[in-house]
């Protein structure tokens, strides 16, 4: 029986905090070298206790198996501008020596029936505690901004309808997902033009404002991520 949830979740929060710093540092390196960063921004959260308990019941997860069987207690999202960036980020994660990738699920190519698209990676990440090293499972979701907008809306509606969407609403969501992906495809077609324009803008007189805005956006998303 977990009596102190704060103590139980503390290593997960440490993992999220450390990974956010590292992933945002990767983006910073691209920016400082005037290269296109496949990472637009990064958010992260530890699943709330109520959500953990609800999922334990729904997925029949026992407390003694919680650390092994619930892979998304620690969760991070990496947002990208272009679909191609998703796979660039996945390659970057595969090359890192501080994480072990346990599982990959490509819902970008293998879209879910609902229309959901994202790339999910389950990792094992070591955190250093005063009692020694502890390996934490975490889930990283990599998606475009358009995919994230759709998923955020769908998540809110799913909470309202508990997964039992009215047929008309489900159909509209599928069409909206298709439209969002069409937007991603169109942006990819003019990717080089977009990147050239952004490079000129970001490293001109407004570069300081742009970078500050990016940090503000990440902080806001940290506070609202589900």
mmCIF file of C-alpha atoms in Angstrom:
data_model
loop_
_atom_site.group_PDB
_atom_site.id
_atom_site.type_symbol
_atom_site.label_atom_id
_atom_site.label_comp_id
_atom_site.label_asym_id
_atom_site.label_seq_id
_atom_site.Cartn_x
_atom_site.Cartn_y
_atom_site.Cartn_z
ATOM 1 C CA UNK A 1 0.000 0.000 0.000
ATOM 2 C CA UNK A 2 1.493 3.328 -1.091
ATOM 3 C CA UNK A 3 1.017 5.642 1.884
ATOM 4 C CA UNK A 4 3.269 8.513 0.820
ATOM 5 C CA UNK A 5 2.522 9.344 -2.803
ATOM 6 C CA UNK A 6 4.730 12.439 -2.694
ATOM 7 C CA UNK A 7 7.784 10.337 -1.832
ATOM 8 C CA UNK A 8 6.834 7.715 -4.409
ATOM 9 C CA UNK A 9 6.511 10.280 -7.209
ATOM 10 C CA UNK A 10 9.573 12.352 -6.300
ATOM 11 C CA UNK A 11 12.001 10.309 -8.475
ATOM 12 C CA UNK A 12 9.575 10.615 -11.391
ATOM 13 C CA UNK A 13 9.507 14.400 -10.994
ATOM 14 C CA UNK A 14 13.294 14.438 -10.889
ATOM 15 C CA UNK A 15 13.424 12.405 -14.103
ATOM 16 C CA UNK A 16 11.001 14.769 -15.848
ATOM 17 C CA UNK A 17 12.925 17.838 -14.705
ATOM 18 C CA UNK A 18 16.273 16.449 -15.830
ATOM 19 C CA UNK A 19 14.992 15.270 -19.197
ATOM 20 C CA UNK A 20 13.343 18.623 -19.920
ATOM 21 C CA UNK A 21 16.641 20.390 -19.285
ATOM 22 C CA UNK A 22 18.537 17.966 -21.513
ATOM 23 C CA UNK A 23 16.043 18.038 -24.378
ATOM 24 C CA UNK A 24 15.741 21.822 -24.269
ATOM 25 C CA UNK A 25 19.530 21.940 -24.250
ATOM 26 C CA UNK A 26 19.562 19.997 -27.514
ATOM 27 C CA UNK A 27 17.264 22.567 -29.067
ATOM 28 C CA UNK A 28 19.487 25.365 -27.787
ATOM 29 C CA UNK A 29 22.535 23.810 -29.449
ATOM 30 C CA UNK A 30 20.780 23.860 -32.821
ATOM 31 C CA UNK A 31 19.722 27.454 -32.324
ATOM 32 C CA UNK A 32 23.182 28.630 -31.297
ATOM 33 C CA UNK A 33 24.710 27.008 -34.373
ATOM 34 C CA UNK A 34 22.072 28.638 -36.627
ATOM 35 C CA UNK A 35 20.648 25.261 -37.643
ATOM 36 C CA UNK A 36 17.027 24.217 -37.880
ATOM 37 C CA UNK A 37 16.056 22.506 -34.640
ATOM 38 C CA UNK A 38 13.771 19.484 -35.027
ATOM 39 C CA UNK A 39 12.643 20.260 -31.466
ATOM 40 C CA UNK A 40 10.214 23.179 -31.329
ATOM 41 C CA UNK A 41 9.528 22.970 -27.603
ATOM 42 C CA UNK A 42 9.400 20.435 -24.778
ATOM 43 C CA UNK A 43 6.900 19.938 -21.972
ATOM 44 C CA UNK A 44 6.670 17.378 -19.215
ATOM 45 C CA UNK A 45 4.594 16.304 -16.268
ATOM 46 C CA UNK A 46 4.151 13.630 -13.614
ATOM 47 C CA UNK A 47 0.749 11.948 -13.777
ATOM 48 C CA UNK A 48 -1.524 13.148 -10.927
ATOM 49 C CA UNK A 49 -2.304 10.608 -8.192
ATOM 50 C CA UNK A 50 -6.019 10.488 -9.062
ATOM 51 C CA UNK A 51 -5.159 9.692 -12.688
ATOM 52 C CA UNK A 52 -2.745 6.974 -11.594
ATOM 53 C CA UNK A 53 -5.367 5.359 -9.384
ATOM 54 C CA UNK A 54 -8.013 5.538 -12.119
ATOM 55 C CA UNK A 55 -5.661 3.922 -14.623
ATOM 56 C CA UNK A 56 -4.677 1.230 -12.132
ATOM 57 C CA UNK A 57 -8.332 0.206 -11.897
ATOM 58 C CA UNK A 58 -8.969 0.477 -15.640
ATOM 59 C CA UNK A 59 -5.822 -1.451 -16.621
ATOM 60 C CA UNK A 60 -5.885 -3.865 -13.643
ATOM 61 C CA UNK A 61 -2.462 -2.754 -12.427
ATOM 62 C CA UNK A 62 -1.577 -3.760 -8.873
ATOM 63 C CA UNK A 63 0.449 -1.451 -6.623
ATOM 64 C CA UNK A 64 3.340 -3.895 -6.389
ATOM 65 C CA UNK A 65 3.624 -3.810 -10.206
ATOM 66 C CA UNK A 66 2.997 -0.086 -10.635
ATOM 67 C CA UNK A 67 6.598 0.905 -11.384
ATOM 68 C CA UNK A 68 6.953 -1.835 -14.012
ATOM 69 C CA UNK A 69 3.513 -1.825 -15.640
ATOM 70 C CA UNK A 70 2.591 1.874 -15.823
ATOM 71 C CA UNK A 71 4.957 3.414 -18.326
ATOM 72 C CA UNK A 72 3.657 6.984 -18.412
ATOM 73 C CA UNK A 73 3.784 8.133 -14.788
ATOM 74 C CA UNK A 74 6.589 10.371 -16.041
ATOM 75 C CA UNK A 75 5.637 11.865 -19.383
ATOM 76 C CA UNK A 76 7.295 14.254 -21.813
ATOM 77 C CA UNK A 77 6.125 15.744 -25.091
ATOM 78 C CA UNK A 78 8.415 16.984 -27.803
ATOM 79 C CA UNK A 79 6.670 19.242 -30.295
ATOM 80 C CA UNK A 80 7.996 19.598 -33.836
ATOM 81 C CA UNK A 81 7.233 21.893 -36.742
ATOM 82 C CA UNK A 82 7.325 19.242 -39.452
ATOM 83 C CA UNK A 83 6.532 15.532 -39.704
ATOM 84 C CA UNK A 84 10.111 14.905 -40.848
ATOM 85 C CA UNK A 85 11.325 16.447 -37.601
ATOM 86 C CA UNK A 86 9.553 13.726 -35.617
ATOM 87 C CA UNK A 87 11.793 11.045 -37.078
ATOM 88 C CA UNK A 88 14.867 13.274 -36.692
ATOM 89 C CA UNK A 89 14.068 13.568 -32.972
ATOM 90 C CA UNK A 90 13.565 9.811 -32.689
ATOM 91 C CA UNK A 91 17.009 9.285 -34.240
ATOM 92 C CA UNK A 92 18.521 11.755 -31.775
ATOM 93 C CA UNK A 93 16.971 9.895 -28.850
ATOM 94 C CA UNK A 94 18.242 6.557 -30.143
ATOM 95 C CA UNK A 95 21.786 7.943 -30.119
ATOM 96 C CA UNK A 96 21.715 9.143 -26.510
ATOM 97 C CA UNK A 97 23.760 7.229 -23.971
ATOM 98 C CA UNK A 98 21.801 8.362 -20.910
ATOM 99 C CA UNK A 99 18.523 6.617 -21.808
ATOM 100 C CA UNK A 100 17.555 3.097 -22.807
ATOM 101 C CA UNK A 101 14.706 2.796 -25.300
ATOM 102 C CA UNK A 102 12.421 -0.075 -24.340
ATOM 103 C CA UNK A 103 9.575 0.357 -26.804
ATOM 104 C CA UNK A 104 8.577 2.438 -29.808
ATOM 105 C CA UNK A 105 5.068 2.894 -31.208
ATOM 106 C CA UNK A 106 4.718 4.809 -34.470
ATOM 107 C CA UNK A 107 1.205 6.234 -34.597
ATOM 108 C CA UNK A 108 2.306 8.804 -37.181
ATOM 109 C CA UNK A 109 2.542 6.255 -39.976
ATOM 110 C CA UNK A 110 0.205 3.750 -38.313
ATOM 111 C CA UNK A 111 -2.557 6.200 -37.428
ATOM 112 C CA UNK A 112 -5.127 5.078 -34.856
ATOM 113 C CA UNK A 113 -8.746 4.583 -35.995
ATOM 114 C CA UNK A 114 -9.715 7.760 -34.118
ATOM 115 C CA UNK A 115 -7.289 9.784 -36.233
ATOM 116 C CA UNK A 116 -4.693 10.133 -33.459
ATOM 117 C CA UNK A 117 -1.104 10.559 -34.613
ATOM 118 C CA UNK A 118 2.030 10.692 -32.478
ATOM 119 C CA UNK A 119 5.292 8.791 -31.974
ATOM 120 C CA UNK A 120 5.536 7.147 -28.557
ATOM 121 C CA UNK A 121 8.802 6.047 -27.002
ATOM 122 C CA UNK A 122 9.076 4.275 -23.653
ATOM 123 C CA UNK A 123 12.460 4.790 -22.037
ATOM 124 C CA UNK A 124 14.340 3.762 -18.945
ATOM 125 C CA UNK A 125 16.160 6.660 -17.324
ATOM 126 C CA UNK A 126 18.425 6.525 -14.237
ATOM 127 C CA UNK A 127 18.033 9.170 -11.531
ATOM 128 C CA UNK A 128 20.537 9.603 -8.748
ATOM 129 C CA UNK A 129 18.953 9.621 -5.289
ATOM 130 C CA UNK A 130 20.610 9.857 -1.894
ATOM 131 C CA UNK A 131 19.813 6.149 -1.542
ATOM 132 C CA UNK A 132 21.496 5.326 -4.848
ATOM 133 C CA UNK A 133 20.496 5.009 -8.481
ATOM 134 C CA UNK A 134 16.875 4.349 -9.411
ATOM 135 C CA UNK A 135 15.758 3.519 -12.940
ATOM 136 C CA UNK A 136 12.534 5.250 -13.939
ATOM 137 C CA UNK A 137 10.210 4.399 -16.800
ATOM 138 C CA UNK A 138 9.033 7.401 -18.797
ATOM 139 C CA UNK A 139 7.049 7.928 -21.979
ATOM 140 C CA UNK A 140 8.098 10.483 -24.569
ATOM 141 C CA UNK A 141 5.534 11.557 -27.164
ATOM 142 C CA UNK A 142 6.860 13.244 -30.285
ATOM 143 C CA UNK A 143 4.358 15.030 -32.514
ATOM 144 C CA UNK A 144 3.791 18.099 -34.651
ATOM 145 C CA UNK A 145 2.008 21.176 -33.366
ATOM 146 C CA UNK A 146 -1.047 20.282 -35.481
ATOM 147 C CA UNK A 147 -1.105 16.748 -34.077
ATOM 148 C CA UNK A 148 -0.797 18.117 -30.571
ATOM 149 C CA UNK A 149 -3.704 20.516 -31.046
ATOM 150 C CA UNK A 150 -5.950 17.677 -32.233
ATOM 151 C CA UNK A 151 -4.827 15.329 -29.449
ATOM 152 C CA UNK A 152 -5.442 17.985 -26.790
ATOM 153 C CA UNK A 153 -8.978 18.574 -28.033
ATOM 154 C CA UNK A 154 -9.667 14.847 -28.330
ATOM 155 C CA UNK A 155 -8.365 14.279 -24.794
ATOM 156 C CA UNK A 156 -10.769 16.882 -23.398
ATOM 157 C CA UNK A 157 -13.724 15.378 -25.270
ATOM 158 C CA UNK A 158 -12.710 11.896 -24.181
ATOM 159 C CA UNK A 159 -12.827 13.053 -20.560
ATOM 160 C CA UNK A 160 -16.346 14.396 -21.131
ATOM 161 C CA UNK A 161 -17.707 11.334 -22.961
ATOM 162 C CA UNK A 162 -15.497 8.690 -21.268
ATOM 163 C CA UNK A 163 -14.479 7.353 -24.657
ATOM 164 C CA UNK A 164 -18.041 6.816 -25.861
ATOM 165 C CA UNK A 165 -18.212 9.532 -28.511
ATOM 166 C CA UNK A 166 -21.462 10.206 -30.385
ATOM 167 C CA UNK A 167 -21.097 8.915 -33.939
ATOM 168 C CA UNK A 168 -21.296 12.376 -35.530
ATOM 169 C CA UNK A 169 -18.655 13.752 -33.181
ATOM 170 C CA UNK A 170 -16.337 10.805 -33.798
ATOM 171 C CA UNK A 171 -16.708 11.364 -37.540
ATOM 172 C CA UNK A 172 -15.930 15.065 -37.184
ATOM 173 C CA UNK A 173 -12.845 14.274 -35.124
ATOM 174 C CA UNK A 174 -11.594 11.874 -37.784
ATOM 175 C CA UNK A 175 -12.093 14.504 -40.471
ATOM 176 C CA UNK A 176 -10.360 17.104 -38.319
ATOM 177 C CA UNK A 177 -7.415 14.737 -37.822
ATOM 178 C CA UNK A 178 -7.183 14.217 -41.578
ATOM 179 C CA UNK A 179 -7.279 17.992 -42.119
ATOM 180 C CA UNK A 180 -4.546 18.520 -39.498
ATOM 181 C CA UNK A 181 -2.325 15.968 -41.196
ATOM 182 C CA UNK A 182 -3.017 17.566 -44.562
ATOM 183 C CA UNK A 183 -1.763 20.836 -43.068
ATOM 184 C CA UNK A 184 1.399 19.058 -41.908
ATOM 185 C CA UNK A 185 1.928 17.675 -45.396
ATOM 186 C CA UNK A 186 1.459 21.092 -46.987
ATOM 187 C CA UNK A 187 3.965 22.627 -44.571
ATOM 188 C CA UNK A 188 6.459 19.906 -45.419
ATOM 189 C CA UNK A 189 6.134 20.784 -49.100
ATOM 190 C CA UNK A 190 7.368 24.317 -48.416
ATOM 191 C CA UNK A 191 9.666 23.374 -45.531
ATOM 192 C CA UNK A 192 12.809 24.868 -47.028
ATOM 193 C CA UNK A 193 11.132 28.229 -47.625
ATOM 194 C CA UNK A 194 9.752 28.275 -44.087
ATOM 195 C CA UNK A 195 13.098 27.390 -42.514
ATOM 196 C CA UNK A 196 14.941 30.046 -44.501
ATOM 197 C CA UNK A 197 12.432 32.707 -43.469
ATOM 198 C CA UNK A 198 12.530 31.632 -39.821
ATOM 199 C CA UNK A 199 16.312 31.681 -39.791
ATOM 200 C CA UNK A 200 16.353 35.245 -41.081
ATOM 201 C CA UNK A 201 13.729 36.311 -38.556
ATOM 202 C CA UNK A 202 14.974 34.453 -35.492
ATOM 203 C CA UNK A 203 18.558 35.624 -35.738
ATOM 204 C CA UNK A 204 17.720 39.204 -36.609
ATOM 205 C CA UNK A 205 16.784 41.982 -34.241
ATOM 206 C CA UNK A 206 13.906 40.012 -32.722
ATOM 207 C CA UNK A 207 15.900 36.896 -31.763
ATOM 208 C CA UNK A 208 15.858 37.677 -28.054
ATOM 209 C CA UNK A 209 12.090 38.121 -28.049
ATOM 210 C CA UNK A 210 11.599 34.890 -30.014
ATOM 211 C CA UNK A 211 13.651 32.827 -27.590
ATOM 212 C CA UNK A 212 11.930 34.337 -24.582
ATOM 213 C CA UNK A 213 8.537 33.599 -26.132
ATOM 214 C CA UNK A 214 9.568 29.982 -26.632
ATOM 215 C CA UNK A 215 10.462 29.652 -22.952
ATOM 216 C CA UNK A 216 7.163 31.218 -21.923
ATOM 217 C CA UNK A 217 5.258 28.786 -24.142
ATOM 218 C CA UNK A 218 7.016 25.799 -22.561
ATOM 219 C CA UNK A 219 6.255 27.053 -19.059
ATOM 220 C CA UNK A 220 2.572 27.485 -19.913
ATOM 221 C CA UNK A 221 2.379 24.023 -21.432
ATOM 222 C CA UNK A 222 4.092 22.474 -18.390
ATOM 223 C CA UNK A 223 1.305 23.906 -16.269
ATOM 224 C CA UNK A 224 -1.513 22.611 -18.492
ATOM 225 C CA UNK A 225 -0.236 19.296 -19.876
ATOM 226 C CA UNK A 226 -2.605 16.410 -19.166
#
